[in-house]
Short mmCIF file of C-alpha atoms in Angstrom, two decimals:
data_model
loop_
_atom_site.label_atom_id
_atom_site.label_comp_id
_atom_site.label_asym_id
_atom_site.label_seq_id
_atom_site.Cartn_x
_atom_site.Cartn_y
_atom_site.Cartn_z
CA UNK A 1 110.41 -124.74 -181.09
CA UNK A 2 114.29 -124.71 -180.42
CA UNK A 3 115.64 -126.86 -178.54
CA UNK A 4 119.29 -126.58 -177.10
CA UNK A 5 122.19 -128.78 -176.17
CA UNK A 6 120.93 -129.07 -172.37
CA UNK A 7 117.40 -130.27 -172.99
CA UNK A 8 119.33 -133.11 -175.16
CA UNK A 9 121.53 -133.90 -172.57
CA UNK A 10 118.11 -133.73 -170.38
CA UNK A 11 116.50 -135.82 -172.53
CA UNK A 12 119.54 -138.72 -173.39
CA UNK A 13 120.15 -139.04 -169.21
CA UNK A 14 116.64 -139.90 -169.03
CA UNK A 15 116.00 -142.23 -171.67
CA UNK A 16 119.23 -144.11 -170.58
CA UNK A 17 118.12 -143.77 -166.82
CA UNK A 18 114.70 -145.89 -167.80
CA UNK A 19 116.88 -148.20 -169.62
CA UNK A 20 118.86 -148.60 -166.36
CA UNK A 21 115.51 -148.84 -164.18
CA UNK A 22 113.79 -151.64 -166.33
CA UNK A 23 117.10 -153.21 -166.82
CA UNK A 24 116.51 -153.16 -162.81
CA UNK A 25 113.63 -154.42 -162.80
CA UNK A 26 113.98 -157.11 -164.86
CA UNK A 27 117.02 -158.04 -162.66
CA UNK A 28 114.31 -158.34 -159.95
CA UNK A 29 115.97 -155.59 -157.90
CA UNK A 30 112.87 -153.83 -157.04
CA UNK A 31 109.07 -154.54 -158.19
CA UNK A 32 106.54 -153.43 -160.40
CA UNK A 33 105.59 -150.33 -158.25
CA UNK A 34 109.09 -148.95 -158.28
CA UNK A 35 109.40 -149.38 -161.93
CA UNK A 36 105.82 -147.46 -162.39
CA UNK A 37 107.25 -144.68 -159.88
CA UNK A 38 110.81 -143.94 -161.58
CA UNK A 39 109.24 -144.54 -164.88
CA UNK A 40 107.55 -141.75 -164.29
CA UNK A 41 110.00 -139.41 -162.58
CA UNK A 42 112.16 -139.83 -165.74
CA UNK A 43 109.42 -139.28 -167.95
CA UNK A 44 108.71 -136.30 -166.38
CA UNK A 45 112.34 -134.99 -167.08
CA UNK A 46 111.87 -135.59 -170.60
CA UNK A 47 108.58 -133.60 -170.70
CA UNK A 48 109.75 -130.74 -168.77
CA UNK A 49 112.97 -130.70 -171.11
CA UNK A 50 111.11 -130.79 -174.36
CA UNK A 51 107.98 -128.75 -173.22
CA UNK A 52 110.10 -126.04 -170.13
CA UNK A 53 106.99 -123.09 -171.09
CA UNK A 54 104.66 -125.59 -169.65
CA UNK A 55 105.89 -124.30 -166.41
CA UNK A 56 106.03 -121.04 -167.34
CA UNK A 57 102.97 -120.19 -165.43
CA UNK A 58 104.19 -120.97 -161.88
CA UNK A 59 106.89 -118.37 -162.46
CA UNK A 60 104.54 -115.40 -160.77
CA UNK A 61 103.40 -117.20 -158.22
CA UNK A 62 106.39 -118.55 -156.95
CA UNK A 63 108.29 -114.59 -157.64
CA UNK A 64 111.07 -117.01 -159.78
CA UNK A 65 112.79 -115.47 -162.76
CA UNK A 66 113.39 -118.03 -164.98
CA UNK A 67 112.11 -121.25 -165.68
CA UNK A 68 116.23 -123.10 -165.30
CA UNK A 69 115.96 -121.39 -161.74
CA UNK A 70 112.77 -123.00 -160.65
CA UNK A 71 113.86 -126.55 -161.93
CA UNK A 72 117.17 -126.08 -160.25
CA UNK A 73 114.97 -125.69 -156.75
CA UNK A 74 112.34 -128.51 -157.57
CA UNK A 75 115.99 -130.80 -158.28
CA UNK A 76 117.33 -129.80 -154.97
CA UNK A 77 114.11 -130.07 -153.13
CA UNK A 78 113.66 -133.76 -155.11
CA UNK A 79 117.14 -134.93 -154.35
CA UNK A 80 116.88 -133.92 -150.41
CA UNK A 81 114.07 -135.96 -150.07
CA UNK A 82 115.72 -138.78 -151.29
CA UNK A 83 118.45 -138.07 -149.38
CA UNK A 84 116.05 -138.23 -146.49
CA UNK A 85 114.78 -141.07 -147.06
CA UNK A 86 117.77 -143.23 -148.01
CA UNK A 87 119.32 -142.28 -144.54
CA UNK A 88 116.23 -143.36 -142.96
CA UNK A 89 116.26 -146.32 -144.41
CA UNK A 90 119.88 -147.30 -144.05
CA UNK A 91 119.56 -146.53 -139.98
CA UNK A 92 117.07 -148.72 -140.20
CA UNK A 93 118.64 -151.47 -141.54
CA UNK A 94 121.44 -150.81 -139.63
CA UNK A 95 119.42 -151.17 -136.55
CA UNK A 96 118.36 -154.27 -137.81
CA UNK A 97 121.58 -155.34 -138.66
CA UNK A 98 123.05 -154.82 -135.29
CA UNK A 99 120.10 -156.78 -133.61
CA UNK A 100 120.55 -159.73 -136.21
CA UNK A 101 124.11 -159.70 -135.70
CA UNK A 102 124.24 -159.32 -131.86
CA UNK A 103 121.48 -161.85 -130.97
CA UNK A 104 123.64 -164.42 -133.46
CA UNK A 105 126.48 -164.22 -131.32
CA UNK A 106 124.93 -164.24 -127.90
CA UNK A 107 122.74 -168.12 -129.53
CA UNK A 108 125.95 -169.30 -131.00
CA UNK A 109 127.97 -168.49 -128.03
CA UNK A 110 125.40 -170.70 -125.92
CA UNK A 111 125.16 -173.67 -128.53
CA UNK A 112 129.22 -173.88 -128.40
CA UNK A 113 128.65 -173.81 -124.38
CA UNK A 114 126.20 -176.95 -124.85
CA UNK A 115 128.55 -178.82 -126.88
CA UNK A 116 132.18 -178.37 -124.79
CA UNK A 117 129.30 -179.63 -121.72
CA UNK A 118 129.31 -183.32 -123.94
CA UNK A 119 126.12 -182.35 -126.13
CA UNK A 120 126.36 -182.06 -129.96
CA UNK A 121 124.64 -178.98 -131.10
CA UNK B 1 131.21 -160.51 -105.93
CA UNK B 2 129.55 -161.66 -109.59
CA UNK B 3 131.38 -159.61 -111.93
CA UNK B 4 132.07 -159.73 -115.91
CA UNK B 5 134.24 -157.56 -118.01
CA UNK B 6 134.08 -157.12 -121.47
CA UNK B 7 136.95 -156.56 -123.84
CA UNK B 8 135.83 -155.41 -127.59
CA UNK B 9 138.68 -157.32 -129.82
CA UNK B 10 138.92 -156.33 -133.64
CA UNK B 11 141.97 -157.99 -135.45
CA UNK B 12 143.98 -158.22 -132.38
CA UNK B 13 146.26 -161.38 -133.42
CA UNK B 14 149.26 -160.16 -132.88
CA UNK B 15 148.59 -158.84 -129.11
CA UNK B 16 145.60 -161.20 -127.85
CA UNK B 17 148.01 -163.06 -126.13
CA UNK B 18 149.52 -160.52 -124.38
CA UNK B 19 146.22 -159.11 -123.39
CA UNK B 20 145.08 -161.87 -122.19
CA UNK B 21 148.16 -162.97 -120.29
CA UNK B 22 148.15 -159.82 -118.41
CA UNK B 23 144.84 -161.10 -116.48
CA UNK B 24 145.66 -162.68 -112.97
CA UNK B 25 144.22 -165.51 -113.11
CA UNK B 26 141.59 -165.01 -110.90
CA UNK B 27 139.69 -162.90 -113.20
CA UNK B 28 139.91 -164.92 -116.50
CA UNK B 29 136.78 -167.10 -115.53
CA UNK B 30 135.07 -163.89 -115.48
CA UNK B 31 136.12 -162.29 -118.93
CA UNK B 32 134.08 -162.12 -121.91
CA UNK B 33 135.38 -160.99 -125.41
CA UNK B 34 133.39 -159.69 -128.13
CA UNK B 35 135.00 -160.19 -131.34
CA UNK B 36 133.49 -157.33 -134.32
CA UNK B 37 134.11 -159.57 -136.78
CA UNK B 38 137.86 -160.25 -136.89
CA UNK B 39 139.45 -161.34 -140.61
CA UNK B 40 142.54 -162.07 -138.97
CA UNK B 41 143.55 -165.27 -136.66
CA UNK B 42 142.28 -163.82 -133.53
CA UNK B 43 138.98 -166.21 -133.16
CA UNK B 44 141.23 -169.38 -133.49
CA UNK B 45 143.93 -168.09 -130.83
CA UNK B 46 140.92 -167.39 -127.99
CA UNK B 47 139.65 -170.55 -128.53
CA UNK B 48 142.32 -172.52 -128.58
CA UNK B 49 144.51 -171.23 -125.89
CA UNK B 50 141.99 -169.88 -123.32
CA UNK B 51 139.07 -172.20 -122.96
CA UNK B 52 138.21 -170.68 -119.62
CA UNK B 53 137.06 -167.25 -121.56
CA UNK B 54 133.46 -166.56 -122.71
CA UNK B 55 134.01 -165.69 -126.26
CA UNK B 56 131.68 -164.19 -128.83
CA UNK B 57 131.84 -163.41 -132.30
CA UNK B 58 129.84 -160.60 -133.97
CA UNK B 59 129.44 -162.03 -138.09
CA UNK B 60 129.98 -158.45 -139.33
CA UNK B 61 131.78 -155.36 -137.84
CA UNK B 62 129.27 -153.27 -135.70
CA UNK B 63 131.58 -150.47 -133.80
CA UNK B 64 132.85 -150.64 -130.53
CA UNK B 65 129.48 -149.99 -129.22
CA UNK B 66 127.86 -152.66 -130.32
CA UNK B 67 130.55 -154.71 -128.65
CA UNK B 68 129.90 -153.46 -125.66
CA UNK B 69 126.35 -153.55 -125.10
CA UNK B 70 126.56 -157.24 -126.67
CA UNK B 71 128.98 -157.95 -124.01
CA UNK B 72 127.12 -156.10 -121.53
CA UNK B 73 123.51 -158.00 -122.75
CA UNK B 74 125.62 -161.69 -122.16
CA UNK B 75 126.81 -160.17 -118.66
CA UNK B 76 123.20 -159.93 -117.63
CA UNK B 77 122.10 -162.93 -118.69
CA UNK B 78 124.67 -164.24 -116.54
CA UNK B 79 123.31 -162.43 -113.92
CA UNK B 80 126.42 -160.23 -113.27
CA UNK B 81 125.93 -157.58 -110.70
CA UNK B 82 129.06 -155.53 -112.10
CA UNK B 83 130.06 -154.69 -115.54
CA UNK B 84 133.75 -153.83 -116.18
CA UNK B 85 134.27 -152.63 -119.46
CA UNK B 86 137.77 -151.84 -121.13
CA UNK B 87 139.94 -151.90 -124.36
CA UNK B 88 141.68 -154.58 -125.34
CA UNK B 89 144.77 -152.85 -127.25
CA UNK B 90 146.74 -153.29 -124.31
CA UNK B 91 146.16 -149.35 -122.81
CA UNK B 92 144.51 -150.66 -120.07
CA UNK B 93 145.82 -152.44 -117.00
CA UNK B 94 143.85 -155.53 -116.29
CA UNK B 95 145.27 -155.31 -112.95
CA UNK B 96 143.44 -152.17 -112.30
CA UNK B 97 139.52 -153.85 -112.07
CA UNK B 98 140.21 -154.85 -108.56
CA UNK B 99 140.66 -151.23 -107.77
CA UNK B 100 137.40 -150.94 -109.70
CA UNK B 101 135.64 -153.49 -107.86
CA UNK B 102 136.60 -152.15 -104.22
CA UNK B 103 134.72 -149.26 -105.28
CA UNK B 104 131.80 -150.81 -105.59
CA UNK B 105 132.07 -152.78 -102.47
CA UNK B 106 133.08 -150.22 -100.43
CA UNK B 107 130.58 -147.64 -101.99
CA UNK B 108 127.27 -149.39 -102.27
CA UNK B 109 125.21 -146.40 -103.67
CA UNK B 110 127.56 -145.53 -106.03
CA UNK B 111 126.74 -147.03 -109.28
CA UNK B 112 129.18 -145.93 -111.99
CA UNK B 113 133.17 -145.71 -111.14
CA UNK B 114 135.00 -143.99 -114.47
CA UNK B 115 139.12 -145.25 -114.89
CA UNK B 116 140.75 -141.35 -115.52
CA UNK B 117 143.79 -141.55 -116.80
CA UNK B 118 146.85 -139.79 -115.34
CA UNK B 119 148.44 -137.73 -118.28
CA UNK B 120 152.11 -138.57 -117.92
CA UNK B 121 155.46 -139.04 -119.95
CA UNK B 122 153.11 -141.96 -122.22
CA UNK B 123 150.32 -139.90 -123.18
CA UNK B 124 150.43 -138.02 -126.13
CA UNK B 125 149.55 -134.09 -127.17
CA UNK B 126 146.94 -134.02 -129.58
CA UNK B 127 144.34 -136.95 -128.27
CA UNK B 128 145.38 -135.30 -124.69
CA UNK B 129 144.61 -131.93 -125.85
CA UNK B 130 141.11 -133.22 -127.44
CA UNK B 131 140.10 -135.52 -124.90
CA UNK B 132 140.54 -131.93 -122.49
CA UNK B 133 137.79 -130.41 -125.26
CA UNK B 134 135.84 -133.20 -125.08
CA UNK B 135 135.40 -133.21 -121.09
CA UNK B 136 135.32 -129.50 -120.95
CA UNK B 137 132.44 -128.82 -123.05
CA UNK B 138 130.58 -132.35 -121.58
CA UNK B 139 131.11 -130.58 -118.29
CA UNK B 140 129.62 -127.61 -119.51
CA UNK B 141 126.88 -128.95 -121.18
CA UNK B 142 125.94 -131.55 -118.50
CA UNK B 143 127.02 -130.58 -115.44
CA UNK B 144 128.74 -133.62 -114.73
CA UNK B 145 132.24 -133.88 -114.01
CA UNK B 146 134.29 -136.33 -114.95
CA UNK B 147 138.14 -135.53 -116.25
CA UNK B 148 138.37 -138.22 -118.63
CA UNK B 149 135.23 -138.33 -120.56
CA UNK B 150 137.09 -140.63 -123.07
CA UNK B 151 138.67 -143.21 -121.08
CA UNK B 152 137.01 -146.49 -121.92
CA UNK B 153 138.22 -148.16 -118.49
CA UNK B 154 135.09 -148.03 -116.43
CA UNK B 155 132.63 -150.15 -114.45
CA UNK B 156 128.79 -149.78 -113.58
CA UNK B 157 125.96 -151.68 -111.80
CA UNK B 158 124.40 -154.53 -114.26
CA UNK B 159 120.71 -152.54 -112.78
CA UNK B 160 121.63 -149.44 -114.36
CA UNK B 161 122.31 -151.08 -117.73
CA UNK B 162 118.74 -149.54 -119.12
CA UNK B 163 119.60 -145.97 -117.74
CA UNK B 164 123.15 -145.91 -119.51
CA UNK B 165 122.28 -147.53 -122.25
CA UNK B 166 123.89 -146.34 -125.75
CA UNK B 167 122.89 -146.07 -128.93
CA UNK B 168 126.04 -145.09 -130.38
CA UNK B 169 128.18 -147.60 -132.60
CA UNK B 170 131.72 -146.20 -132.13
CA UNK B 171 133.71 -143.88 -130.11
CA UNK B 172 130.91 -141.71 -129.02
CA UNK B 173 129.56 -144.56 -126.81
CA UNK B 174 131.91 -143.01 -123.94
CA UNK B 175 130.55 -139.70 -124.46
CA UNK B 176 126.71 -141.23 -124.55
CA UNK B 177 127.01 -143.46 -121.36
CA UNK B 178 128.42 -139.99 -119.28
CA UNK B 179 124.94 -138.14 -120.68
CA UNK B 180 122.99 -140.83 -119.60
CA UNK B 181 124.13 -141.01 -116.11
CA UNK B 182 124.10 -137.30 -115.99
CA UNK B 183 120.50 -137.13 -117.19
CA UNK B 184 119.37 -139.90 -114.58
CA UNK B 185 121.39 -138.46 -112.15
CA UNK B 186 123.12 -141.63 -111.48
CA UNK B 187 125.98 -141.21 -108.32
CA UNK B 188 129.70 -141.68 -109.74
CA UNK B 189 133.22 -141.92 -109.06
CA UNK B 190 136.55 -141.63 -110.69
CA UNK B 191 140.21 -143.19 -109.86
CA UNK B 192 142.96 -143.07 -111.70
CA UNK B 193 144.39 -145.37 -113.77
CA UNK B 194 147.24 -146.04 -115.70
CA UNK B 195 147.65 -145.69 -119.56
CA UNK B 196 149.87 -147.57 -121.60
CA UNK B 197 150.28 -146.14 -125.34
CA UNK B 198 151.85 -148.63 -128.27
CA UNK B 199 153.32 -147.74 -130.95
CA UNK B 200 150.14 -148.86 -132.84
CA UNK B 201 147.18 -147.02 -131.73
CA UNK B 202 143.66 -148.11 -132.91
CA UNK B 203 141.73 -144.91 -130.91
CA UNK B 204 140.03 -142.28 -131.91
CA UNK B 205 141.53 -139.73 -134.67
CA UNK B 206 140.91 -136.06 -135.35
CA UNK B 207 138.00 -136.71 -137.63
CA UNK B 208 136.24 -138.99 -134.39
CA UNK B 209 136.76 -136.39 -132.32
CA UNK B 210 134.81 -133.55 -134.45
CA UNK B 211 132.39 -136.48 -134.55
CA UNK B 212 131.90 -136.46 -131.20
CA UNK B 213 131.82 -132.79 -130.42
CA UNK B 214 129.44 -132.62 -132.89
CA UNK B 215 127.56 -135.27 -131.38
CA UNK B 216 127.98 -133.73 -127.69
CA UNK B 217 125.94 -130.48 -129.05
CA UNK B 218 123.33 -132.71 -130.69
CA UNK B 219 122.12 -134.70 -128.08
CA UNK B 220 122.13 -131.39 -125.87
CA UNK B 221 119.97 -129.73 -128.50
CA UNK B 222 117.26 -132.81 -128.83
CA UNK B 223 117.21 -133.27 -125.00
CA UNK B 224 116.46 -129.75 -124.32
CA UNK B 225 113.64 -129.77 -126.91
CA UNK B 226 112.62 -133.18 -125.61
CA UNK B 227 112.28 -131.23 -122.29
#
């Protein structure tokens, strides 16, 4: 088995990337479930880096020439749906942001009302 | 007649005061200021020179949009029947809401009056030439025609505070309150006002106004498959 100089760049990015995500995780930044989850997407990159034939397979059926073009689409696809699903949560938070944010200064406004009326607040 | 306006402020120390001094006097009781989340000295000059005003203070910066529906939310509450809204960087003419209000009580079915503003010596090419774009192709799209689709000047009935309501956080909240009048079919009316531009101008850029376009032809798209 050869392997070239991009499936040890594949491999290096990876192992440092599960450094990064326990290193994470032990900062308490996320929980056990995320650290299972990426854990595993990295791992993944290191198998399909050492072991690309394993794939070799789904070439046919998908009508794909090589093997670097179909992880090239699976990377796109992957990083889309993150994309996705960062922007949905960031309106969301945004949303609650605003709510947080907007009900604070409609309370405080009424507590500094109280107190010029001779009340402490 | 219960009325409030609301003035977004962001970092306005060094023209609050005049702002606020431009008010007859009459209508300071009635103003309420929204502050997204000034770094600057602006909260300490409101509440130390004008008492009288209803001032609130959003902890973080949330657009101009946010501003105004906060103010807007605190109008109702206060059981306002009118909302004026307007910008605070001095463009506007506080002397102009009277106009504004006559509407109202001289028109009681119309519910939404929109401040155009007269392009004179003052205004300037290229937001003139976009805001044109921008009203053009809201026209277009809507049906509903109003020659200053930008112009932040404007008043509406506190009961049709639901059917305008915005989602947008910045400029675009112009653009979204004209689409939801148009779509509830809400009955409008537009007088001119007067524009003062500074030397220092806050508005919208070239970048917000692809924004909005953009924005214009999205909502168009979702309504129609909403439909």
């Amino acid at each position: 088995m050869e392997i070239n100089g991009l499936q040890i760049a594949s491999v290096v990015f990876s192992l440092s990337m599960i450094f990064f995500t326990y290193y994470c995780f032990r900062k308490k930044y996320f929980g056990a479930i995320s650290l299972i989850i990426w854990g595993l997407v990295f791992f993944g990159i290191i198998i399909t880096s050492i072991f690309p034939s394993i794939f070799k397979e789904f070439l046919p059926i998908l009508k794909v020439a090589r093997l670097f073009d179909l992880f090239i689409v699976v990377g796109i696809f992957f990083l889309i749906v993150l994309t996705f699903i960062n922007f949905i949560h960031l309106q969301k938070l945004r949303k609650k942001l605003g709510h947080y944010v907007q009900k604070d200064a409609l309370d405080s406004e009424e507590t500094q009302y109280e107190t010029s009326d001779g009340e402490t607040s | 007649m219960n009325y409030r306006i609301v003035a977004p402020v962001y970092n306005e120390e060094k023209y609050i005061k005049k702002f606020i001094e431009a008010f007859p006097e009459k209508h300071l009781p009635h103003l309420i200021l929204v502050d997204d989340g000034s770094i600057d000295k602006t909260e300490k000059i409101i509440k130390e020179n004008y008492p009288e005003i209803t001032y609130l203070k959003h902890k973080t910066n949330l657009g101009k949009g946010k501003s105004l529906e906060t103010g807007a939310m605190k109008a109702i509450k206060e059981k306002a029947g009118i909302i004026v809204v307007m910008d605070s960087d001095l463009q506007h003419k506080p002397s102009d809401i009277s106009r504004f209000l006559r509407v109202f009580q001289k028109n009681p079915d119309i519910d939404i009056v929109f401040g155009s503003r007269v392009a004179g010596v003052s205004s300037r090419l290229i937001p003139f030439i976009g805001n044109k774009i921008i009203s053009i192709t809201t026209n277009l799209l809507y049906g509903y025609f109003i020659n200053d689709t930008q112009s932040g000047f404007r008043a509406f009935r506190s009961r049709i505070f639901n059917k305008i309501r915005w989602e947008s956080h910045g400029y675009s909240v112009e653009i979204e309150m004209i689409i939801n009048a148009a779509k509830h079919k809400l009955k409008y009316k537009e007088i001119p006002i007067d524009t003062i531009y500074l030397e220092k101008y806050k508005g919208m850029n070239i970048l917000d106004g692809i924004s909005v376009l953009f924005k214009i032809l999205g909502w168009k798209v979702f309504k129609t498959f909403k439909k």
